[in-house]
Amino acid sequence: MELLIGILIVAAFMDMRHYKIPNWCIAPGMAAGLFLSWQQGAEVLLVVLVQTALIFAVFYPFYLMGGIGAGDVKLFMLLGCYLEQHKLMVCIGIAMMLAGAAALVRIICSKECRQHVKEVLCYVYKMLRTGAMTNDMPLKSRAAVIRLAVPVLCSTLLCMGGVL
């Protein structure tokens, strides 16, 4: 589990600094997690593979819609290689709540972020009123981006530490 925490720390640093979680950070951790599962037996490996595939199936559409980044999907898949089902669900749920709280704080504190939210809400209102989607959707701004690596790290530490 120390390996998982180490990878999450590096991923959080990369996400905060570069807005990206590179494959070289996640792939070795996933390979190690799958290897550890294989050492515990074929049944455990199968459960981990199914769990990881399910995580991909759930979060990939959110990536396609622009809600989360590809690195965030890979990060959740990494968790699936190490955590049992119940802890995994709790960890992902807590990470999402922490990310939501961070988003709320950011909206309250950042003028640029408040402006972006206002533009998005105006667009949604216009879309609901007219029933048509247009090409004038507000562009993503870096102020509106919530990096999930830090909430994932925090929730994993809470789960692993027995707090949750």
PDB file of N, CA and C in Angstrom, residues 107-158:
ATOM      1  N   ILE A 107     -15.284  28.574  -6.278  1.00  0.00           N
ATOM      2  CA  ILE A 107     -16.317  29.448  -6.844  1.00  0.00           C
ATOM      3  C   ILE A 107     -16.505  30.679  -5.963  1.00  0.00           C
ATOM      4  N   ILE A 108     -16.502  30.471  -4.655  1.00  0.00           N
ATOM      5  CA  ILE A 108     -16.698  31.578  -3.723  1.00  0.00           C
ATOM      6  C   ILE A 108     -15.509  32.536  -3.737  1.00  0.00           C
ATOM      7  N   CYS A 109     -14.295  31.995  -3.811  1.00  0.00           N
ATOM      8  CA  CYS A 109     -13.085  32.816  -3.650  1.00  0.00           C
ATOM      9  C   CYS A 109     -12.528  33.405  -4.940  1.00  0.00           C
ATOM     10  N   SER A 110     -12.800  32.798  -6.078  1.00  0.00           N
ATOM     11  CA  SER A 110     -12.164  33.235  -7.322  1.00  0.00           C
ATOM     12  C   SER A 110     -13.141  34.006  -8.203  1.00  0.00           C
ATOM     13  N   LYS A 111     -12.805  35.253  -8.497  1.00  0.00           N
ATOM     14  CA  LYS A 111     -13.649  36.074  -9.358  1.00  0.00           C
ATOM     15  C   LYS A 111     -13.740  35.465 -10.757  1.00  0.00           C
ATOM     16  N   GLU A 112     -12.611  34.990 -11.281  1.00  0.00           N
ATOM     17  CA  GLU A 112     -12.597  34.381 -12.619  1.00  0.00           C
ATOM     18  C   GLU A 112     -13.484  33.139 -12.664  1.00  0.00           C
ATOM     19  N   CYS A 113     -13.439  32.351 -11.603  1.00  0.00           N
ATOM     20  CA  CYS A 113     -14.256  31.144 -11.547  1.00  0.00           C
ATOM     21  C   CYS A 113     -15.740  31.500 -11.445  1.00  0.00           C
ATOM     22  N   ARG A 114     -16.073  32.508 -10.631  1.00  0.00           N
ATOM     23  CA  ARG A 114     -17.473  32.950 -10.535  1.00  0.00           C
ATOM     24  C   ARG A 114     -17.984  33.425 -11.884  1.00  0.00           C
ATOM     25  N   GLN A 115     -17.143  34.145 -12.624  1.00  0.00           N
ATOM     26  CA  GLN A 115     -17.515  34.625 -13.952  1.00  0.00           C
ATOM     27  C   GLN A 115     -17.771  33.445 -14.890  1.00  0.00           C
ATOM     28  N   HIS A 116     -16.913  32.435 -14.827  1.00  0.00           N
ATOM     29  CA  HIS A 116     -17.074  31.256 -15.682  1.00  0.00           C
ATOM     30  C   HIS A 116     -18.382  30.531 -15.349  1.00  0.00           C
ATOM     31  N   VAL A 117     -18.665  30.364 -14.061  1.00  0.00           N
ATOM     32  CA  VAL A 117     -19.911  29.710 -13.645  1.00  0.00           C
ATOM     33  C   VAL A 117     -21.108  30.513 -14.138  1.00  0.00           C
ATOM     34  N   LYS A 118     -21.039  31.836 -14.035  1.00  0.00           N
ATOM     35  CA  LYS A 118     -22.125  32.699 -14.511  1.00  0.00           C
ATOM     36  C   LYS A 118     -22.351  32.498 -16.009  1.00  0.00           C
ATOM     37  N   GLU A 119     -21.267  32.450 -16.785  1.00  0.00           N
ATOM     38  CA  GLU A 119     -21.381  32.241 -18.235  1.00  0.00           C
ATOM     39  C   GLU A 119     -21.997  30.884 -18.558  1.00  0.00           C
ATOM     40  N   VAL A 120     -21.586  29.852 -17.840  1.00  0.00           N
ATOM     41  CA  VAL A 120     -22.141  28.512 -18.072  1.00  0.00           C
ATOM     42  C   VAL A 120     -23.622  28.485 -17.729  1.00  0.00           C
ATOM     43  N   LEU A 121     -24.001  29.094 -16.604  1.00  0.00           N
ATOM     44  CA  LEU A 121     -25.415  29.127 -16.217  1.00  0.00           C
ATOM     45  C   LEU A 121     -26.253  29.904 -17.229  1.00  0.00           C
ATOM     46  N   CYS A 122     -25.724  31.002 -17.752  1.00  0.00           N
ATOM     47  CA  CYS A 122     -26.433  31.756 -18.796  1.00  0.00           C
ATOM     48  C   CYS A 122     -26.612  30.898 -20.042  1.00  0.00           C
ATOM     49  N   TYR A 123     -25.589  30.153 -20.398  1.00  0.00           N
ATOM     50  CA  TYR A 123     -25.668  29.269 -21.563  1.00  0.00           C
ATOM     51  C   TYR A 123     -26.736  28.193 -21.344  1.00  0.00           C
ATOM     52  N   VAL A 124     -26.734  27.579 -20.158  1.00  0.00           N
ATOM     53  CA  VAL A 124     -27.723  26.537 -19.856  1.00  0.00           C
ATOM     54  C   VAL A 124     -29.127  27.127 -19.877  1.00  0.00           C
ATOM     55  N   TYR A 125     -29.313  28.311 -19.300  1.00  0.00           N
ATOM     56  CA  TYR A 125     -30.617  28.968 -19.307  1.00  0.00           C
ATOM     57  C   TYR A 125     -31.080  29.221 -20.740  1.00  0.00           C
ATOM     58  N   LYS A 126     -30.175  29.744 -21.562  1.00  0.00           N
ATOM     59  CA  LYS A 126     -30.497  30.011 -22.970  1.00  0.00           C
ATOM     60  C   LYS A 126     -30.856  28.715 -23.700  1.00  0.00           C
ATOM     61  N   MET A 127     -30.114  27.656 -23.407  1.00  0.00           N
ATOM     62  CA  MET A 127     -30.370  26.368 -24.047  1.00  0.00           C
ATOM     63  C   MET A 127     -31.734  25.816 -23.623  1.00  0.00           C
ATOM     64  N   LEU A 128     -32.061  25.931 -22.345  1.00  0.00           N
ATOM     65  CA  LEU A 128     -33.353  25.448 -21.863  1.00  0.00           C
ATOM     66  C   LEU A 128     -34.501  26.280 -22.421  1.00  0.00           C
ATOM     67  N   ARG A 129     -34.287  27.587 -22.531  1.00  0.00           N
ATOM     68  CA  ARG A 129     -35.322  28.485 -23.040  1.00  0.00           C
ATOM     69  C   ARG A 129     -35.600  28.252 -24.518  1.00  0.00           C
ATOM     70  N   THR A 130     -34.539  28.084 -25.308  1.00  0.00           N
ATOM     71  CA  THR A 130     -34.713  27.948 -26.756  1.00  0.00           C
ATOM     72  C   THR A 130     -34.821  26.499 -27.207  1.00  0.00           C
ATOM     73  N   GLY A 131     -34.316  25.582 -26.379  1.00  0.00           N
ATOM     74  CA  GLY A 131     -34.339  24.168 -26.759  1.00  0.00           C
ATOM     75  C   GLY A 131     -33.268  23.796 -27.764  1.00  0.00           C
ATOM     76  N   ALA A 132     -32.335  24.687 -28.017  1.00  0.00           N
ATOM     77  CA  ALA A 132     -31.289  24.415 -29.007  1.00  0.00           C
ATOM     78  C   ALA A 132     -29.908  24.631 -28.396  1.00  0.00           C
ATOM     79  N   MET A 133     -28.999  23.728 -28.740  1.00  0.00           N
ATOM     80  CA  MET A 133     -27.605  23.895 -28.319  1.00  0.00           C
ATOM     81  C   MET A 133     -26.889  24.712 -29.380  1.00  0.00           C
ATOM     82  N   THR A 134     -26.071  25.641 -28.939  1.00  0.00           N
ATOM     83  CA  THR A 134     -25.328  26.480 -29.877  1.00  0.00           C
ATOM     84  C   THR A 134     -23.831  26.277 -29.675  1.00  0.00           C
ATOM     85  N   ASN A 135     -23.063  26.888 -30.535  1.00  0.00           N
ATOM     86  CA  ASN A 135     -21.609  26.758 -30.457  1.00  0.00           C
ATOM     87  C   ASN A 135     -20.968  27.796 -29.548  1.00  0.00           C
ATOM     88  N   ASP A 136     -21.766  28.594 -28.859  1.00  0.00           N
ATOM     89  CA  ASP A 136     -21.189  29.642 -28.018  1.00  0.00           C
ATOM     90  C   ASP A 136     -21.050  29.229 -26.550  1.00  0.00           C
ATOM     91  N   MET A 137     -20.840  27.922 -26.326  1.00  0.00           N
ATOM     92  CA  MET A 137     -20.592  27.426 -24.974  1.00  0.00           C
ATOM     93  C   MET A 137     -19.318  28.069 -24.446  1.00  0.00           C
ATOM     94  N   PRO A 138     -19.339  28.567 -23.203  1.00  0.00           N
ATOM     95  CA  PRO A 138     -18.129  29.189 -22.647  1.00  0.00           C
ATOM     96  C   PRO A 138     -16.957  28.209 -22.642  1.00  0.00           C
ATOM     97  N   LEU A 139     -15.799  28.716 -22.997  1.00  0.00           N
ATOM     98  CA  LEU A 139     -14.605  27.885 -23.018  1.00  0.00           C
ATOM     99  C   LEU A 139     -14.172  27.544 -21.601  1.00  0.00           C
ATOM    100  N   LYS A 140     -13.509  26.404 -21.486  1.00  0.00           N
ATOM    101  CA  LYS A 140     -12.970  26.026 -20.184  1.00  0.00           C
ATOM    102  C   LYS A 140     -11.901  27.024 -19.774  1.00  0.00           C
ATOM    103  N   SER A 141     -11.896  27.337 -18.513  1.00  0.00           N
ATOM    104  CA  SER A 141     -10.811  28.174 -18.011  1.00  0.00           C
ATOM    105  C   SER A 141     -10.074  27.382 -16.942  1.00  0.00           C
ATOM    106  N   ARG A 142      -8.797  27.670 -16.790  1.00  0.00           N
ATOM    107  CA  ARG A 142      -8.011  26.948 -15.779  1.00  0.00           C
ATOM    108  C   ARG A 142      -8.555  27.204 -14.384  1.00  0.00           C
ATOM    109  N   ALA A 143      -9.181  28.335 -14.191  1.00  0.00           N
ATOM    110  CA  ALA A 143      -9.741  28.642 -12.870  1.00  0.00           C
ATOM    111  C   ALA A 143     -10.888  27.703 -12.529  1.00  0.00           C
ATOM    112  N   ALA A 144     -11.549  27.172 -13.536  1.00  0.00           N
ATOM    113  CA  ALA A 144     -12.696  26.305 -13.305  1.00  0.00           C
ATOM    114  C   ALA A 144     -12.305  24.837 -13.177  1.00  0.00           C
ATOM    115  N   VAL A 145     -11.033  24.517 -13.357  1.00  0.00           N
ATOM    116  CA  VAL A 145     -10.584  23.125 -13.310  1.00  0.00           C
ATOM    117  C   VAL A 145     -10.353  22.703 -11.864  1.00  0.00           C
ATOM    118  N   ILE A 146     -10.943  21.591 -11.491  1.00  0.00           N
ATOM    119  CA  ILE A 146     -10.690  21.000 -10.181  1.00  0.00           C
ATOM    120  C   ILE A 146      -9.829  19.773 -10.415  1.00  0.00           C
ATOM    121  N   ARG A 147      -8.676  19.763  -9.809  1.00  0.00           N
ATOM    122  CA  ARG A 147      -7.759  18.637  -9.969  1.00  0.00           C
ATOM    123  C   ARG A 147      -8.139  17.566  -8.960  1.00  0.00           C
ATOM    124  N   LEU A 148      -8.421  16.363  -9.442  1.00  0.00           N
ATOM    125  CA  LEU A 148      -8.903  15.296  -8.570  1.00  0.00           C
ATOM    126  C   LEU A 148      -7.799  14.534  -7.848  1.00  0.00           C
ATOM    127  N   ALA A 149      -6.554  14.671  -8.264  1.00  0.00           N
ATOM    128  CA  ALA A 149      -5.489  13.871  -7.658  1.00  0.00           C
ATOM    129  C   ALA A 149      -5.332  14.152  -6.163  1.00  0.00           C
ATOM    130  N   VAL A 150      -5.470  15.405  -5.760  1.00  0.00           N
ATOM    131  CA  VAL A 150      -5.321  15.744  -4.337  1.00  0.00           C
ATOM    132  C   VAL A 150      -6.482  15.176  -3.512  1.00  0.00           C
ATOM    133  N   PRO A 151      -7.754  15.351  -3.929  1.00  0.00           N
ATOM    134  CA  PRO A 151      -8.833  14.705  -3.179  1.00  0.00           C
ATOM    135  C   PRO A 151      -8.715  13.178  -3.148  1.00  0.00           C
ATOM    136  N   VAL A 152      -8.239  12.575  -4.244  1.00  0.00           N
ATOM    137  CA  VAL A 152      -8.054  11.119  -4.265  1.00  0.00           C
ATOM    138  C   VAL A 152      -6.976  10.719  -3.256  1.00  0.00           C
ATOM    139  N   LEU A 153      -5.882  11.463  -3.221  1.00  0.00           N
ATOM    140  CA  LEU A 153      -4.818  11.186  -2.247  1.00  0.00           C
ATOM    141  C   LEU A 153      -5.354  11.309  -0.822  1.00  0.00           C
ATOM    142  N   CYS A 154      -6.066  12.389  -0.542  1.00  0.00           N
ATOM    143  CA  CYS A 154      -6.605  12.603   0.809  1.00  0.00           C
ATOM    144  C   CYS A 154      -7.592  11.507   1.204  1.00  0.00           C
ATOM    145  N   SER A 155      -8.496  11.153   0.303  1.00  0.00           N
ATOM    146  CA  SER A 155      -9.486  10.121   0.628  1.00  0.00           C
ATOM    147  C   SER A 155      -8.815   8.763   0.810  1.00  0.00           C
ATOM    148  N   THR A 156      -7.783   8.483   0.026  1.00  0.00           N
ATOM    149  CA  THR A 156      -7.065   7.213   0.172  1.00  0.00           C
ATOM    150  C   THR A 156      -6.350   7.161   1.517  1.00  0.00           C
ATOM    151  N   LEU A 157      -5.722   8.260   1.904  1.00  0.00           N
ATOM    152  CA  LEU A 157      -5.061   8.305   3.213  1.00  0.00           C
ATOM    153  C   LEU A 157      -6.072   8.097   4.341  1.00  0.00           C
ATOM    154  N   LEU A 158      -7.255   8.696   4.212  1.00  0.00           N
ATOM    155  CA  LEU A 158      -8.297   8.515   5.225  1.00  0.00           C
ATOM    156  C   LEU A 158      -8.763   7.060   5.284  1.00  0.00           C
TER     157      LEU A 158
END
